[in-house]
mmCIF file of C-alpha atoms in Angstrom:
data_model
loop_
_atom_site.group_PDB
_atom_site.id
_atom_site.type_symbol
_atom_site.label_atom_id
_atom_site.label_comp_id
_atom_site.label_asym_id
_atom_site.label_seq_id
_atom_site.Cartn_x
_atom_site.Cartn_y
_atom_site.Cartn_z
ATOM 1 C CA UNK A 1 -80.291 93.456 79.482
ATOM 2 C CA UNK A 2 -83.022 91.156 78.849
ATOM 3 C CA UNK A 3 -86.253 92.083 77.402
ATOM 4 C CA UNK A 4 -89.492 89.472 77.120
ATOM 5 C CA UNK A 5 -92.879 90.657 75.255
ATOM 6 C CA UNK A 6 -95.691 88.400 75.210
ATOM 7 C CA UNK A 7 -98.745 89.406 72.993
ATOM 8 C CA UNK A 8 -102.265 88.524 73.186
ATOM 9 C CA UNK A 9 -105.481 89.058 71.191
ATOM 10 C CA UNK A 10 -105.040 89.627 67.056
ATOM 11 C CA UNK A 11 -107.449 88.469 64.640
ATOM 12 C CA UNK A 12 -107.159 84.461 64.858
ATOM 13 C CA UNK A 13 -105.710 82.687 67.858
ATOM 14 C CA UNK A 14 -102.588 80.678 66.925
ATOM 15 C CA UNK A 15 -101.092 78.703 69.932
ATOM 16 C CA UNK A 16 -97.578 79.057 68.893
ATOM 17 C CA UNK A 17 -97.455 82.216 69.131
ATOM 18 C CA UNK A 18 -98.482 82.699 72.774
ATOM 19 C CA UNK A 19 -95.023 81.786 73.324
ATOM 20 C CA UNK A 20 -93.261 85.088 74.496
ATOM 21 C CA UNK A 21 -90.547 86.600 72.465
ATOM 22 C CA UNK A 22 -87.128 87.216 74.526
ATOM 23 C CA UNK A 23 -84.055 89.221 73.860
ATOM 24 C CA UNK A 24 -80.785 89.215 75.260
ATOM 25 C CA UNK A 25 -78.856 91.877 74.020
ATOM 26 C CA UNK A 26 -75.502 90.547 75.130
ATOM 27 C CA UNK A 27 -75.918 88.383 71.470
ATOM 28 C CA UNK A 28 -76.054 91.905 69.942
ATOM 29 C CA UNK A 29 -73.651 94.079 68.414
ATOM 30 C CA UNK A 30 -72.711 96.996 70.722
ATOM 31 C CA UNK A 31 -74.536 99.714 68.506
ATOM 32 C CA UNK A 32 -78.273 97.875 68.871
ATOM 33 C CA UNK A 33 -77.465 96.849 71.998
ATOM 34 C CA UNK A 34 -77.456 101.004 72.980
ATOM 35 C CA UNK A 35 -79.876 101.229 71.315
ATOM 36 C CA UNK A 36 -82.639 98.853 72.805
ATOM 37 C CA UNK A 37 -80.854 100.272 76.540
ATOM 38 C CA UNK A 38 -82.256 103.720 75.143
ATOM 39 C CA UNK A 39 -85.646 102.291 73.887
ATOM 40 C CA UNK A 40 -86.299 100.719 77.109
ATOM 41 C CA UNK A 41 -85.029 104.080 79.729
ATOM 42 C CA UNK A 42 -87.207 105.666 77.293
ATOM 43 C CA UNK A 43 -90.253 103.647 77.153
ATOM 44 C CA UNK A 44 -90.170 103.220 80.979
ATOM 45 C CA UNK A 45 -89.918 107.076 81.531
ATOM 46 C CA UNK A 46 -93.301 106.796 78.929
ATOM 47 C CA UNK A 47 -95.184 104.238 80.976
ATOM 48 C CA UNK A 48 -96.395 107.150 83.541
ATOM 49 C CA UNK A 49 -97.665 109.482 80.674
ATOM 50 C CA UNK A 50 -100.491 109.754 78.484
ATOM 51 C CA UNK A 51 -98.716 108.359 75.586
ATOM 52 C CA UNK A 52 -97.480 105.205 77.310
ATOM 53 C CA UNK A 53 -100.908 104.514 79.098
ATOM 54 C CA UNK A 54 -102.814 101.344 77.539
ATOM 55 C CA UNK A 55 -106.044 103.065 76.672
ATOM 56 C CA UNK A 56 -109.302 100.069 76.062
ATOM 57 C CA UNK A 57 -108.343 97.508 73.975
ATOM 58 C CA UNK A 58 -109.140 97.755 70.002
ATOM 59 C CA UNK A 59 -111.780 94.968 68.430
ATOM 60 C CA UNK A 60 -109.461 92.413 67.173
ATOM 61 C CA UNK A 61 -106.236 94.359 68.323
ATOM 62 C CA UNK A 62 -103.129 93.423 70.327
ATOM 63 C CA UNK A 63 -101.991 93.490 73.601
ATOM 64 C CA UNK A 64 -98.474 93.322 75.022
ATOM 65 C CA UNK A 65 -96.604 93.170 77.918
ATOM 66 C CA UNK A 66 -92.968 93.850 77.947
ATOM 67 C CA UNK A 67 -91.032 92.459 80.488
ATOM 68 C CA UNK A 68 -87.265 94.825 80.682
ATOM 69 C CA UNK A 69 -84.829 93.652 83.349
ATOM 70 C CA UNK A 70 -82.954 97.173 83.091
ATOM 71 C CA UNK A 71 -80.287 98.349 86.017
ATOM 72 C CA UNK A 72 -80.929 95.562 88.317
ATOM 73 C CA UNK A 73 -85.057 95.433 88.552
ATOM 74 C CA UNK A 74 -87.422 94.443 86.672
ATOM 75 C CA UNK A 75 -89.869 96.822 84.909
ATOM 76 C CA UNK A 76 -93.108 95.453 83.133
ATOM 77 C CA UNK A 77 -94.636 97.892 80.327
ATOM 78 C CA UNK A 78 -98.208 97.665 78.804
ATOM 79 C CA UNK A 79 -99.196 98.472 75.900
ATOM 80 C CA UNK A 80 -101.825 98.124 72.894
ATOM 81 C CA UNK A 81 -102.378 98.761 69.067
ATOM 82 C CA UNK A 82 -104.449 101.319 69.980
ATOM 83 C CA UNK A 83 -101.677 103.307 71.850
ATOM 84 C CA UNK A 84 -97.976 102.942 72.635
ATOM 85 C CA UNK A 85 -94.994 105.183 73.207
ATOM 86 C CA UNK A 86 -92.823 105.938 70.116
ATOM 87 C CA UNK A 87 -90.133 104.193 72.141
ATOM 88 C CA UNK A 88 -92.014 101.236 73.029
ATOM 89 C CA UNK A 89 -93.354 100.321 69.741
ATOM 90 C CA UNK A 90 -89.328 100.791 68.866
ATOM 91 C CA UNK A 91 -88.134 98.761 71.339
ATOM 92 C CA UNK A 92 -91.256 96.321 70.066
ATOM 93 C CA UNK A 93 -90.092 95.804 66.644
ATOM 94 C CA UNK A 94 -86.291 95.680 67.288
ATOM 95 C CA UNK A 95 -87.347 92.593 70.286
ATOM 96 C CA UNK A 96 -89.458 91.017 67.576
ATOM 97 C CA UNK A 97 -86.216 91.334 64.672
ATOM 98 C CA UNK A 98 -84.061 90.128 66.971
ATOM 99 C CA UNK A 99 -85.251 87.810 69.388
ATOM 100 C CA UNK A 100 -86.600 84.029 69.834
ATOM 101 C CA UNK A 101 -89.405 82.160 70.607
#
């Protein structure tokens, strides 16, 4: 599976880090690999529910849009500071640990 989260907005504008983060969890070891297969199912079964619905975005808050090539599609996500799945902000910190730029 390959996940890809670009973020935009924050506080101060730094160009390098426009540069998307991506994951390939074939470079991880079986158990996180589950795991971020499990973050994703769940954060896409989110996306169509209150709790994974990008609400307006925050003064000097985030966005991001998460890119998950899961079971042969691909699946984009939205989401803000201001409001994100449990899963997604999961999935979120474990693309941000273990991916590259």
């Amino acid at each position: 599976m390959r996940i890809e989260v670009s973020i935009e907005g924050g506080f101060v504008a730094a160009p390098g880090l426009a540069k998307p983060i991506v994951l390939d969890t074939a470079s991880l070891p079986p158990a996180e690999t589950e795991a971020c297969e499990r973050l994703a199912r769940e954060a896409v079964a989110d996306a169509g529910t209150a709790a994974g619905r990008p609400q307006p975005l925050m003064r000097d808050g985030r966005s991001y849009r998460m890119k998950v090539d899961l079971d042969g599609r691909s699946v984009s996500l939205d989401a803000s500071d201001g409001s994100m799945s449990p899963a997604f902000r999961q999935l979120l910190k474990l693309v941000r640990s273990h991916g590259s730029r």
